[in-house]
């Protein structure tokens, strides 16, 4: 049995909990859209073709924003293909995923779905095959009230009210050689700056996200951010980060330590952005949009693609439908802890993706929808985290990892909300084989009781949920949680994620 302790400082909250932290991502990729959120022939489909069973799970997941329509897809996308009468929409090739795009789901379907779900859209423009004019046209179609060609066209399509979309991504992963229209940092920075300035001439209150690196292991990481921000600093609010982790060659300890890289990634981008700001004499603070993050067994898919190339040009093929296990859910829970811990600068995030494609929600065409293991930490964190994030000082034993050296076995975040009278503690035990007793000194919060204690763990860390056994892995009450005079004690099993909510005084 290991022991760890945690102490919170309630006097100086780190930052508010941002609702945009609990965003997701819908890309026209594989079955995320078609037979994911949209399937007109499904028994639960509503009049617009949206699956109600999926909508119910999305609500339970607590998703607040959705990035759309890509991803790599957006860099070859013509948004006009997805508007107007459905029988007149063209079928196109999607080069990014070698699929056929029917365009039966497009901008208006997405916005109708968002409104029904009370979800904020985060729209990406194509800076791969396209540029400034098409971005301005899209902005006019979505946001201009009326009386212009494209706003009247929107009204003619049945959507008289402007959508007033606030957040816009200026392309996707433009640092990646795989990206259609990939550019070097200077060229992309100049292109993004032009698009950003022109979009702001239409609406100065837009919130614009410039592409950062597709991952901290990119050879251009750091230099890319510096150059792109040199060009765009005054015109954008956010820079993006993307990160995916996986267990390599049975190295569970390193995989469980993945947030070591995520923390370093975030802190490096903050330093780089602030250094550019200082050089430019600009006091504005660039915010971070972690708009793709998850566990993704990418190397397995790459190996598979080498031995068995994809069967090209299908509609909604089964692409990267990863099945997630207990360890994956623990890493996802830990990634959410990292996002909360950096809420002073990471003010938006999108888990990639929402349905079927590396997703918390799985579906069968014409059949069931179910929760993957990773659904649970997301849903519970989104529901319980509110108010402010506190600084939490952790003292814990370390575990040796091949990839990151010594990693503390405990990671945790604490939020407190005096309006709702609830505080929350999220904790992971990253030890591969030892339970951990955590003593948390929460006296500064004056808690009166533990409202709920749930732990996700299993004897088999590779256990997963499937269509036939959809609830094989789910959080269970943690009966070890005790509160005594503001000091909380709880035992965390090895490879586990835990959420505790506490009653605190309302103010
Ligand atoms: O989310 C899957 C893909 O991962 C996205 O299309 C791309 O942006 C990233 O490389």
Short mmCIF file of C-alpha atoms and ligand atoms in Angstrom, two decimals:
data_model
loop_
_atom_site.label_atom_id
_atom_site.label_comp_id
_atom_site.label_asym_id
_atom_site.label_seq_id
_atom_site.Cartn_x
_atom_site.Cartn_y
_atom_site.Cartn_z
CA UNK A 1 0.00 0.00 0.00
CA UNK A 2 1.33 3.43 -0.98
CA UNK A 3 0.52 6.72 0.77
CA UNK A 4 0.13 10.21 -0.69
CA UNK A 5 -1.14 13.54 0.52
CA UNK A 6 -2.71 16.61 -0.98
CA UNK A 7 -3.28 20.11 0.36
CA UNK A 8 -5.35 22.83 -1.26
CA UNK A 9 -4.96 26.57 -1.13
CA UNK A 10 -8.49 27.99 -1.19
CA UNK A 11 -7.41 31.61 -0.70
CA UNK A 12 -5.99 32.12 -4.20
CA UNK A 13 -7.99 30.16 -6.80
CA UNK A 14 -6.01 29.40 -9.94
CA UNK A 15 -8.75 30.16 -12.48
CA UNK A 16 -12.44 29.67 -13.21
CA UNK A 17 -13.59 26.29 -14.53
CA UNK A 18 -14.33 27.07 -18.18
CA UNK A 19 -17.34 25.35 -19.69
CA UNK A 20 -15.46 25.22 -23.02
CA UNK A 21 -13.02 22.77 -21.42
CA UNK A 22 -15.66 20.08 -21.97
CA UNK A 23 -15.80 20.37 -25.74
CA UNK A 24 -15.83 17.62 -28.34
CA UNK A 25 -15.17 17.27 -32.04
CA UNK A 26 -17.29 16.08 -34.97
CA UNK A 27 -15.33 15.50 -38.16
CA UNK A 28 -16.61 14.16 -41.47
CA UNK A 29 -14.49 11.10 -40.92
CA UNK A 30 -15.44 7.43 -40.83
CA UNK A 31 -18.76 7.07 -39.00
CA UNK A 32 -18.63 10.10 -36.75
CA UNK A 33 -21.34 11.95 -38.70
CA UNK A 34 -23.03 9.26 -40.82
CA UNK A 35 -24.44 6.46 -38.61
CA UNK A 36 -22.97 8.36 -35.64
CA UNK A 37 -24.87 11.54 -34.86
CA UNK A 38 -26.89 11.41 -38.11
CA UNK A 39 -28.76 8.40 -39.46
CA UNK A 40 -32.18 9.24 -40.94
CA UNK A 41 -33.20 5.56 -41.21
CA UNK A 42 -32.38 4.73 -37.60
CA UNK A 43 -35.38 3.73 -35.42
CA UNK A 44 -34.60 6.56 -32.99
CA UNK A 45 -34.01 9.24 -35.67
CA UNK A 46 -35.93 12.48 -35.29
CA UNK A 47 -37.51 14.42 -38.17
CA UNK A 48 -34.10 15.88 -39.07
CA UNK A 49 -32.35 12.50 -39.14
CA UNK A 50 -30.46 12.93 -35.84
CA UNK A 51 -30.16 9.79 -33.72
CA UNK A 52 -32.00 10.38 -30.44
CA UNK A 53 -30.13 7.57 -28.68
CA UNK A 54 -26.84 9.29 -29.52
CA UNK A 55 -28.23 12.72 -28.58
CA UNK A 56 -29.17 11.35 -25.14
CA UNK A 57 -25.63 10.06 -24.61
CA UNK A 58 -24.13 13.35 -25.78
CA UNK A 59 -26.26 15.17 -23.18
CA UNK A 60 -25.16 12.74 -20.49
CA UNK A 61 -21.55 13.24 -21.56
CA UNK A 62 -21.96 16.94 -20.83
CA UNK A 63 -20.43 18.24 -24.05
CA UNK A 64 -20.44 22.04 -24.19
CA UNK A 65 -18.81 22.88 -27.55
CA UNK A 66 -18.23 20.93 -30.77
CA UNK A 67 -15.47 21.62 -33.27
CA UNK A 68 -16.59 20.97 -36.88
CA UNK A 69 -16.17 19.83 -39.74
CA UNK A 70 -12.53 18.75 -39.29
CA UNK A 71 -9.76 17.82 -38.74
CA UNK A 72 -7.87 16.84 -41.86
CA UNK A 73 -11.19 16.73 -43.74
CA UNK A 74 -11.63 20.49 -43.58
CA UNK A 75 -8.49 21.12 -45.64
CA UNK A 76 -10.23 19.83 -48.78
CA UNK A 77 -13.82 20.80 -47.93
CA UNK A 78 -16.12 23.14 -49.85
CA UNK A 79 -18.71 24.28 -47.32
CA UNK A 80 -21.16 25.26 -50.09
CA UNK A 81 -21.50 21.56 -51.01
CA UNK A 82 -23.35 20.96 -47.75
CA UNK A 83 -26.11 23.59 -48.04
CA UNK A 84 -29.38 23.80 -49.97
CA UNK A 85 -31.67 21.02 -51.17
CA UNK A 86 -30.19 17.64 -50.26
CA UNK A 87 -30.97 16.04 -53.62
CA UNK A 88 -28.83 18.67 -55.35
CA UNK A 89 -25.75 18.30 -53.15
CA UNK A 90 -22.71 16.81 -54.88
CA UNK A 91 -20.90 13.64 -53.86
CA UNK A 92 -17.18 14.43 -53.53
CA UNK A 93 -13.97 12.58 -52.82
CA UNK A 94 -12.48 13.23 -49.39
CA UNK A 95 -8.74 12.90 -49.96
CA UNK A 96 -7.85 13.05 -46.26
CA UNK A 97 -9.62 9.78 -45.40
CA UNK A 98 -10.07 8.31 -48.90
CA UNK A 99 -13.84 8.29 -48.50
CA UNK A 100 -16.85 9.53 -50.40
CA UNK A 101 -18.62 12.53 -48.90
CA UNK A 102 -22.34 12.63 -49.75
CA UNK A 103 -22.86 16.08 -48.20
CA UNK A 104 -26.25 15.00 -46.83
CA UNK A 105 -25.11 16.50 -43.53
CA UNK A 106 -23.68 19.99 -43.80
CA UNK A 107 -23.53 23.36 -42.11
CA UNK A 108 -27.26 23.82 -41.49
CA UNK A 109 -27.73 20.27 -40.22
CA UNK A 110 -24.78 20.77 -37.87
CA UNK A 111 -26.11 24.08 -36.58
CA UNK A 112 -29.64 22.66 -36.14
CA UNK A 113 -28.15 19.77 -34.15
CA UNK A 114 -26.03 22.15 -32.02
CA UNK A 115 -29.02 24.32 -31.18
CA UNK A 116 -31.13 21.31 -30.27
CA UNK A 117 -28.34 20.06 -28.03
CA UNK A 118 -27.52 23.48 -26.53
CA UNK A 119 -23.94 23.08 -27.77
CA UNK A 120 -21.69 25.94 -28.87
CA UNK A 121 -20.24 25.45 -32.37
CA UNK A 122 -16.55 25.92 -33.08
CA UNK A 123 -16.22 26.25 -36.84
CA UNK A 124 -13.08 25.47 -38.84
CA UNK A 125 -12.30 27.14 -42.17
CA UNK A 126 -10.39 25.47 -44.98
CA UNK A 127 -6.92 26.99 -45.33
CA UNK A 128 -5.63 23.98 -47.28
CA UNK A 129 -7.21 24.04 -50.74
CA UNK A 130 -8.92 27.39 -50.03
CA UNK A 131 -8.36 30.71 -48.31
CA UNK A 132 -9.55 34.20 -47.53
CA UNK A 133 -12.53 34.62 -49.86
CA UNK A 134 -14.15 31.30 -48.96
CA UNK A 135 -13.68 31.97 -45.24
CA UNK A 136 -15.35 35.37 -45.61
CA UNK A 137 -18.19 33.84 -47.61
CA UNK A 138 -18.76 31.22 -44.93
CA UNK A 139 -18.75 33.91 -42.25
CA UNK A 140 -21.29 35.96 -44.20
CA UNK A 141 -23.53 32.92 -44.64
CA UNK A 142 -23.42 31.99 -40.96
CA UNK A 143 -23.31 35.34 -39.16
CA UNK A 144 -24.63 38.21 -41.26
CA UNK A 145 -28.23 39.05 -40.24
CA UNK A 146 -29.83 39.60 -43.69
CA UNK A 147 -29.91 41.69 -46.85
CA UNK A 148 -26.77 40.30 -48.50
CA UNK A 149 -26.46 37.54 -51.06
CA UNK A 150 -25.19 34.85 -48.69
CA UNK A 151 -27.27 35.80 -45.64
CA UNK A 152 -30.39 35.81 -47.83
CA UNK A 153 -29.33 32.44 -49.21
CA UNK A 154 -29.21 31.11 -45.64
CA UNK A 155 -32.72 32.47 -45.09
CA UNK A 156 -33.86 30.86 -48.34
CA UNK A 157 -32.50 27.59 -46.96
CA UNK A 158 -34.86 27.94 -44.01
CA UNK A 159 -32.58 29.64 -41.47
CA UNK A 160 -33.54 33.28 -41.22
CA UNK A 161 -31.73 33.99 -37.96
CA UNK A 162 -27.95 34.35 -38.12
CA UNK A 163 -26.02 31.67 -36.25
CA UNK A 164 -23.64 34.15 -34.62
CA UNK A 165 -20.78 31.64 -34.42
CA UNK A 166 -18.08 33.05 -32.11
CA UNK A 167 -15.17 30.59 -32.28
CA UNK A 168 -13.36 29.92 -35.54
CA UNK A 169 -10.33 27.71 -36.27
CA UNK A 170 -8.00 29.04 -38.96
CA UNK A 171 -7.36 25.72 -40.71
CA UNK A 172 -6.24 22.44 -39.18
CA UNK A 173 -2.79 21.03 -38.36
CA UNK A 174 -1.11 23.12 -41.04
CA UNK A 175 2.30 22.06 -39.65
CA UNK A 176 1.67 18.44 -40.68
CA UNK A 177 3.10 17.20 -44.01
CA UNK A 178 -0.03 14.99 -44.26
CA UNK A 179 -2.26 18.06 -44.37
CA UNK A 180 -3.72 19.03 -47.75
CA UNK A 181 -2.08 22.37 -48.51
CA UNK A 182 0.52 22.00 -45.73
CA UNK A 183 2.60 25.17 -45.34
CA UNK A 184 5.77 26.21 -43.57
CA UNK A 185 5.27 28.28 -40.43
CA UNK A 186 5.95 31.70 -41.99
CA UNK A 187 3.64 31.09 -44.98
CA UNK A 188 0.87 29.73 -42.78
CA UNK A 189 1.28 32.55 -40.26
CA UNK A 190 0.94 35.16 -43.01
CA UNK A 191 -2.07 33.42 -44.57
CA UNK A 192 -3.79 32.98 -41.19
CA UNK A 193 -3.10 36.62 -40.28
CA UNK A 194 -4.72 37.85 -43.48
CA UNK A 195 -7.77 35.67 -42.96
CA UNK A 196 -8.02 36.67 -39.30
CA UNK A 197 -7.79 40.40 -40.01
CA UNK A 198 -10.40 40.24 -42.75
CA UNK A 199 -12.77 38.13 -40.63
CA UNK A 200 -12.44 40.69 -37.86
CA UNK A 201 -13.31 43.47 -40.31
CA UNK A 202 -16.66 41.71 -40.56
CA UNK A 203 -16.96 41.09 -36.81
CA UNK A 204 -14.33 42.35 -34.37
CA UNK A 205 -15.62 40.14 -31.54
CA UNK A 206 -14.87 36.81 -33.17
CA UNK A 207 -12.57 34.47 -31.23
CA UNK A 208 -9.98 33.06 -33.61
CA UNK A 209 -7.79 30.01 -33.14
CA UNK A 210 -4.54 29.80 -35.05
CA UNK A 211 -2.98 26.35 -35.66
CA UNK A 212 -0.23 25.36 -33.26
CA UNK A 213 1.63 22.07 -33.51
CA UNK A 214 -0.10 18.75 -34.19
CA UNK A 215 1.86 17.29 -31.32
CA UNK A 216 4.79 18.00 -29.03
CA UNK A 217 6.92 15.48 -30.98
CA UNK A 218 6.68 17.41 -34.24
CA UNK A 219 10.18 18.42 -35.40
CA UNK A 220 8.97 22.01 -35.81
CA UNK A 221 7.35 22.20 -32.34
CA UNK A 222 8.24 25.45 -30.58
CA UNK A 223 9.64 27.19 -33.64
CA UNK A 224 6.26 26.75 -35.35
CA UNK A 225 4.38 28.44 -32.50
CA UNK A 226 6.88 31.30 -32.30
CA UNK A 227 6.79 32.05 -36.03
CA UNK A 228 3.04 31.68 -36.43
CA UNK A 229 2.37 33.92 -33.43
CA UNK A 230 4.86 36.53 -34.66
CA UNK A 231 2.61 36.89 -37.70
CA UNK A 232 -0.78 36.59 -36.02
CA UNK A 233 -0.42 37.80 -32.42
CA UNK A 234 -2.58 40.90 -32.67
CA UNK A 235 -5.29 39.20 -34.75
CA UNK A 236 -6.03 35.96 -32.86
CA UNK A 237 -7.14 34.95 -29.37
CA UNK A 238 -6.07 31.30 -29.27
CA UNK A 239 -3.36 28.93 -30.42
CA UNK A 240 -4.27 25.24 -30.77
CA UNK A 241 -2.61 22.12 -29.33
CA UNK A 242 -3.28 18.50 -30.34
CA UNK A 243 -2.13 15.39 -28.45
CA UNK A 244 -2.91 11.69 -28.64
CA UNK A 245 -1.40 9.01 -26.40
CA UNK A 246 -1.32 5.22 -26.57
CA UNK A 247 0.25 2.28 -24.79
CA UNK A 248 3.29 1.08 -26.73
CA UNK A 249 4.62 -2.50 -26.48
CA UNK A 250 2.91 -3.24 -23.16
CA UNK A 251 4.62 -0.33 -21.39
CA UNK A 252 1.69 0.48 -19.10
CA UNK A 253 3.70 2.64 -16.66
CA UNK A 254 4.81 5.06 -19.39
CA UNK A 255 1.32 5.16 -20.85
CA UNK A 256 -0.15 6.01 -17.44
CA UNK A 257 2.46 8.79 -17.20
CA UNK A 258 1.35 10.41 -20.49
CA UNK A 259 0.21 13.59 -18.78
CA UNK A 260 3.87 14.34 -18.05
CA UNK A 261 4.12 15.14 -21.74
CA UNK A 262 0.77 16.94 -21.85
CA UNK A 263 1.73 19.24 -18.95
CA UNK A 264 5.08 19.99 -20.57
CA UNK A 265 3.42 20.63 -23.93
CA UNK A 266 0.98 23.14 -22.43
CA UNK A 267 3.61 24.92 -20.35
CA UNK A 268 5.98 25.17 -23.35
CA UNK A 269 3.29 26.73 -25.53
CA UNK A 270 2.43 29.22 -22.76
CA UNK A 271 6.11 30.22 -22.44
CA UNK A 272 6.54 30.50 -26.20
CA UNK A 273 3.40 32.60 -26.63
CA UNK A 274 4.39 34.90 -23.77
CA UNK A 275 7.91 35.27 -25.16
CA UNK A 276 6.49 36.36 -28.52
CA UNK A 277 4.15 38.78 -26.74
CA UNK A 278 7.09 40.25 -24.85
CA UNK A 279 9.14 40.64 -28.04
CA UNK A 280 6.23 42.37 -29.75
CA UNK A 281 5.54 44.57 -26.74
CA UNK A 282 1.98 43.22 -26.67
CA UNK A 283 0.45 42.65 -23.22
CA UNK A 284 -2.37 40.51 -24.54
CA UNK A 285 -2.26 36.92 -23.26
CA UNK A 286 -2.84 34.29 -25.96
CA UNK A 287 -5.14 31.51 -24.73
CA UNK A 288 -4.71 27.83 -25.50
CA UNK A 289 -7.32 25.75 -27.31
CA UNK A 290 -6.49 22.06 -26.77
CA UNK A 291 -8.81 21.19 -29.59
CA UNK A 292 -7.81 17.58 -30.24
CA UNK A 293 -6.90 15.30 -27.36
CA UNK A 294 -7.50 11.66 -26.52
CA UNK A 295 -6.06 8.16 -26.43
CA UNK A 296 -5.57 6.88 -30.00
CA UNK A 297 -3.92 3.59 -30.98
CA UNK A 298 -2.41 5.33 -33.98
CA UNK A 299 0.60 3.04 -34.42
CA UNK A 300 -1.68 -0.02 -34.66
CA UNK A 301 -3.71 1.68 -37.36
CA UNK A 302 -0.56 2.70 -39.24
CA UNK A 303 0.79 -0.89 -39.08
CA UNK A 304 -2.59 -2.23 -40.22
CA UNK A 305 -2.72 0.23 -43.12
CA UNK A 306 0.69 -1.01 -44.31
CA UNK A 307 -0.38 -4.66 -44.49
CA UNK A 308 -3.94 -4.01 -45.61
CA UNK A 309 -4.44 -0.71 -47.45
CA UNK A 310 -7.89 0.84 -47.03
CA UNK A 311 -10.64 -0.08 -49.44
CA UNK A 312 -10.95 3.31 -51.10
CA UNK A 313 -13.81 5.68 -51.68
CA UNK A 314 -16.52 4.26 -49.48
CA UNK A 315 -19.21 6.28 -47.72
CA UNK A 316 -18.72 6.36 -43.94
CA UNK A 317 -16.21 3.48 -43.68
CA UNK A 318 -15.23 2.08 -40.29
CA UNK A 319 -12.12 4.16 -39.64
CA UNK A 320 -10.06 4.14 -36.39
CA UNK A 321 -12.89 2.76 -34.26
CA UNK A 322 -10.70 2.18 -31.21
CA UNK A 323 -12.17 0.11 -28.39
CA UNK A 324 -11.11 1.61 -25.06
CA UNK A 325 -10.14 -0.20 -21.87
CA UNK A 326 -9.80 0.72 -18.19
CA UNK A 327 -6.24 2.05 -18.53
CA UNK A 328 -7.35 4.27 -21.43
CA UNK A 329 -10.12 5.72 -19.26
CA UNK A 330 -7.61 6.44 -16.48
CA UNK A 331 -5.37 8.32 -18.93
CA UNK A 332 -8.36 10.26 -20.28
CA UNK A 333 -9.36 11.16 -16.70
CA UNK A 334 -5.80 12.27 -16.09
CA UNK A 335 -5.82 14.41 -19.25
CA UNK A 336 -8.92 16.17 -17.90
CA UNK A 337 -7.05 16.79 -14.64
CA UNK A 338 -4.24 18.38 -16.65
CA UNK A 339 -6.71 20.57 -18.58
CA UNK A 340 -8.29 21.74 -15.30
CA UNK A 341 -4.87 22.36 -13.75
CA UNK A 342 -4.02 24.67 -16.67
CA UNK A 343 -7.35 26.50 -16.71
CA UNK A 344 -5.53 29.82 -16.34
CA UNK A 345 -4.42 29.47 -19.98
CA UNK A 346 -6.25 26.48 -21.50
CA UNK A 347 -9.71 27.95 -21.83
CA UNK A 348 -11.10 25.69 -24.56
CA UNK A 349 -10.61 22.02 -25.39
CA UNK A 350 -12.17 19.36 -27.62
CA UNK A 351 -11.89 15.65 -27.08
CA UNK A 352 -11.44 13.96 -30.46
CA UNK A 353 -13.92 12.71 -31.52
CA UNK A 354 -17.56 12.38 -30.41
CA UNK A 355 -18.95 9.21 -32.02
CA UNK A 356 -17.32 6.04 -33.40
CA UNK A 357 -14.01 7.59 -34.47
CA UNK A 358 -11.71 7.36 -31.39
CA UNK A 359 -14.82 8.22 -29.44
CA UNK A 360 -16.57 7.94 -26.07
CA UNK A 361 -19.81 6.97 -27.86
CA UNK A 362 -20.08 3.92 -30.14
CA UNK A 363 -22.97 3.03 -32.41
CA UNK A 364 -24.11 0.29 -34.73
CA UNK A 365 -25.87 1.36 -37.95
CA UNK A 366 -29.55 0.68 -37.34
CA UNK A 367 -28.66 -0.64 -33.88
CA UNK A 368 -27.46 0.22 -30.41
CA UNK A 369 -25.41 3.09 -29.01
CA UNK A 370 -23.20 2.58 -25.95
CA UNK A 371 -20.65 4.20 -23.67
CA UNK A 372 -16.96 3.37 -24.04
CA UNK A 373 -14.83 3.32 -20.87
CA UNK A 374 -13.52 6.82 -21.62
CA UNK A 375 -17.08 8.17 -21.56
CA UNK A 376 -17.19 7.96 -17.77
CA UNK A 377 -14.33 10.23 -16.64
CA UNK A 378 -15.42 12.84 -19.18
CA UNK A 379 -19.08 12.79 -18.12
CA UNK A 380 -18.32 12.83 -14.40
CA UNK A 381 -15.70 15.59 -14.66
CA UNK A 382 -17.97 17.75 -16.85
CA UNK A 383 -20.81 17.30 -14.35
CA UNK A 384 -18.83 17.83 -11.14
CA UNK A 385 -16.22 20.48 -12.02
CA UNK A 386 -17.57 23.99 -11.54
CA UNK A 387 -16.69 27.28 -9.93
CA UNK A 388 -12.92 27.62 -9.59
CA UNK A 389 -9.89 25.37 -9.87
CA UNK A 390 -7.70 25.46 -6.77
CA UNK A 391 -3.96 25.03 -6.51
CA UNK A 392 -3.36 21.52 -5.18
CA UNK A 393 -0.02 20.56 -3.67
CA UNK A 394 0.60 16.82 -4.08
CA UNK A 395 3.17 14.73 -2.21
CA UNK A 396 3.37 11.21 -3.58
CA UNK A 397 5.75 8.31 -4.17
CA UNK A 398 7.08 7.96 -7.71
CA UNK A 399 6.97 5.17 -10.27
CA UNK A 400 9.79 4.54 -12.74
CA UNK A 401 8.79 4.85 -16.37
CA UNK A 402 10.87 4.12 -19.47
CA UNK A 403 9.58 7.21 -21.24
CA UNK A 404 9.30 9.93 -18.59
CA UNK A 405 11.63 8.80 -15.78
CA UNK A 406 10.12 9.04 -12.29
CA UNK A 407 6.43 9.97 -12.34
CA UNK A 408 4.41 10.62 -9.13
CA UNK A 409 1.77 7.91 -8.80
CA UNK A 410 -0.88 10.46 -7.75
CA UNK A 411 -2.23 13.24 -9.90
CA UNK A 412 -5.22 15.32 -8.80
CA UNK A 413 -7.26 18.47 -9.31
CA UNK A 414 -9.72 20.20 -6.97
CA UNK A 415 -12.56 22.54 -7.89
CA UNK A 416 -14.82 24.50 -5.59
CA UNK A 417 -18.11 26.24 -6.20
CA UNK A 418 -19.63 28.23 -3.34
CA UNK A 419 -22.72 28.99 -5.45
CA UNK A 420 -23.74 25.34 -5.74
CA UNK A 421 -22.22 24.36 -2.38
CA UNK A 422 -20.12 21.65 -4.04
CA UNK A 423 -16.40 20.96 -4.27
CA UNK A 424 -14.89 18.15 -6.34
CA UNK A 425 -11.66 16.18 -6.15
CA UNK A 426 -10.48 14.24 -9.19
CA UNK A 427 -7.60 11.83 -8.65
CA UNK A 428 -5.70 9.13 -10.52
CA UNK A 429 -3.54 6.40 -9.06
CA UNK A 430 -1.03 5.69 -11.82
CA UNK A 431 0.66 2.84 -9.98
CA UNK A 432 0.47 -0.29 -12.13
CA UNK A 433 0.18 -2.63 -9.12
CA UNK A 434 -0.19 -0.82 -5.77
CA UNK A 435 -3.26 0.68 -4.10
CA UNK A 436 -2.74 4.18 -2.76
CA UNK A 437 -4.15 5.81 0.35
CA UNK A 438 -4.71 9.49 -0.21
CA UNK A 439 -5.01 11.94 2.67
CA UNK A 440 -6.36 15.25 1.44
CA UNK A 441 -6.29 18.26 3.72
CA UNK A 442 -9.44 20.10 2.63
CA UNK A 443 -9.98 22.08 5.83
CA UNK A 444 -9.82 25.39 3.95
CA UNK A 445 -12.99 24.34 2.09
CA UNK A 446 -14.86 23.57 5.30
CA UNK A 447 -16.54 20.45 3.83
CA UNK A 448 -19.45 18.95 5.76
CA UNK A 449 -19.66 15.58 3.99
CA UNK A 450 -18.81 13.42 1.00
CA UNK A 451 -21.78 13.63 -1.38
CA UNK A 452 -20.49 11.01 -3.83
CA UNK A 453 -17.31 8.98 -4.33
CA UNK A 454 -16.94 7.03 -7.58
CA UNK A 455 -13.94 5.06 -8.79
CA UNK A 456 -13.26 3.54 -12.19
CA UNK A 457 -10.93 0.51 -11.85
CA UNK A 458 -10.93 -3.19 -12.61
CA UNK A 459 -8.88 -6.29 -11.84
CA UNK A 460 -8.40 -6.48 -15.60
CA UNK A 461 -7.00 -3.13 -16.73
CA UNK A 462 -7.69 -4.14 -20.34
CA UNK A 463 -11.41 -4.78 -19.75
CA UNK A 464 -13.60 -2.86 -22.21
CA UNK A 465 -17.25 -2.18 -23.01
CA UNK A 466 -18.73 -3.74 -26.13
CA UNK A 467 -22.11 -3.74 -27.84
CA UNK A 468 -22.89 -7.09 -26.17
CA UNK A 469 -21.54 -6.06 -22.77
CA UNK A 470 -21.93 -2.26 -22.75
CA UNK A 471 -21.61 -1.80 -18.98
CA UNK A 472 -18.72 -4.17 -18.30
CA UNK A 473 -16.68 -1.15 -17.10
CA UNK A 474 -18.39 1.63 -15.16
CA UNK A 475 -17.49 3.72 -12.10
CA UNK A 476 -18.44 2.11 -8.77
CA UNK A 477 -19.01 3.72 -5.37
CA UNK A 478 -15.76 3.99 -3.43
CA UNK A 479 -16.74 2.94 0.08
CA UNK A 480 -13.34 3.80 1.59
CA UNK A 481 -13.91 7.58 1.47
CA UNK A 482 -13.99 9.15 4.98
CA UNK A 483 -14.14 12.79 5.98
CA UNK A 484 -13.01 13.80 9.44
CA UNK A 485 -12.68 17.46 10.42
CA UNK A 486 -11.98 18.53 6.84
CA UNK A 487 -9.43 15.78 6.27
CA UNK A 488 -10.43 13.27 3.60
CA UNK A 489 -9.02 9.76 3.40
CA UNK A 490 -9.68 7.49 0.45
CA UNK A 491 -8.04 4.40 -1.00
CA UNK A 492 -7.42 4.42 -4.73
CA UNK A 493 -6.91 1.03 -6.43
CA UNK A 494 -3.98 0.64 -8.85
CA UNK A 495 -4.66 2.04 -12.35
CA UNK A 496 -7.75 3.95 -11.25
CA UNK A 497 -9.55 7.25 -11.70
CA UNK A 498 -11.76 8.68 -8.93
CA UNK A 499 -14.21 11.58 -8.61
CA UNK A 500 -15.35 12.76 -5.18
CA UNK A 501 -17.89 15.48 -4.59
CA UNK A 502 -18.14 17.22 -1.24
CA UNK A 503 -20.73 19.48 0.36
CA UNK A 504 -19.33 22.89 1.27
CA UNK A 505 -20.96 26.05 2.63
CA UNK A 506 -22.91 28.12 0.09
CA UNK A 507 -22.16 31.81 -0.13
O1 LIG B 1 -8.99 13.25 -35.03
C1 LIG B 1 -8.42 12.54 -36.09
C2 LIG B 1 -7.41 13.34 -36.89
O2 LIG B 1 -6.29 13.58 -36.08
C3 LIG B 1 -7.83 14.72 -37.34
O3 LIG B 1 -8.51 14.72 -38.54
C4 LIG B 1 -6.52 15.44 -37.47
O4 LIG B 1 -6.65 16.82 -37.25
C5 LIG B 1 -5.61 14.75 -36.48
O5 LIG B 1 -4.40 14.42 -37.03
#
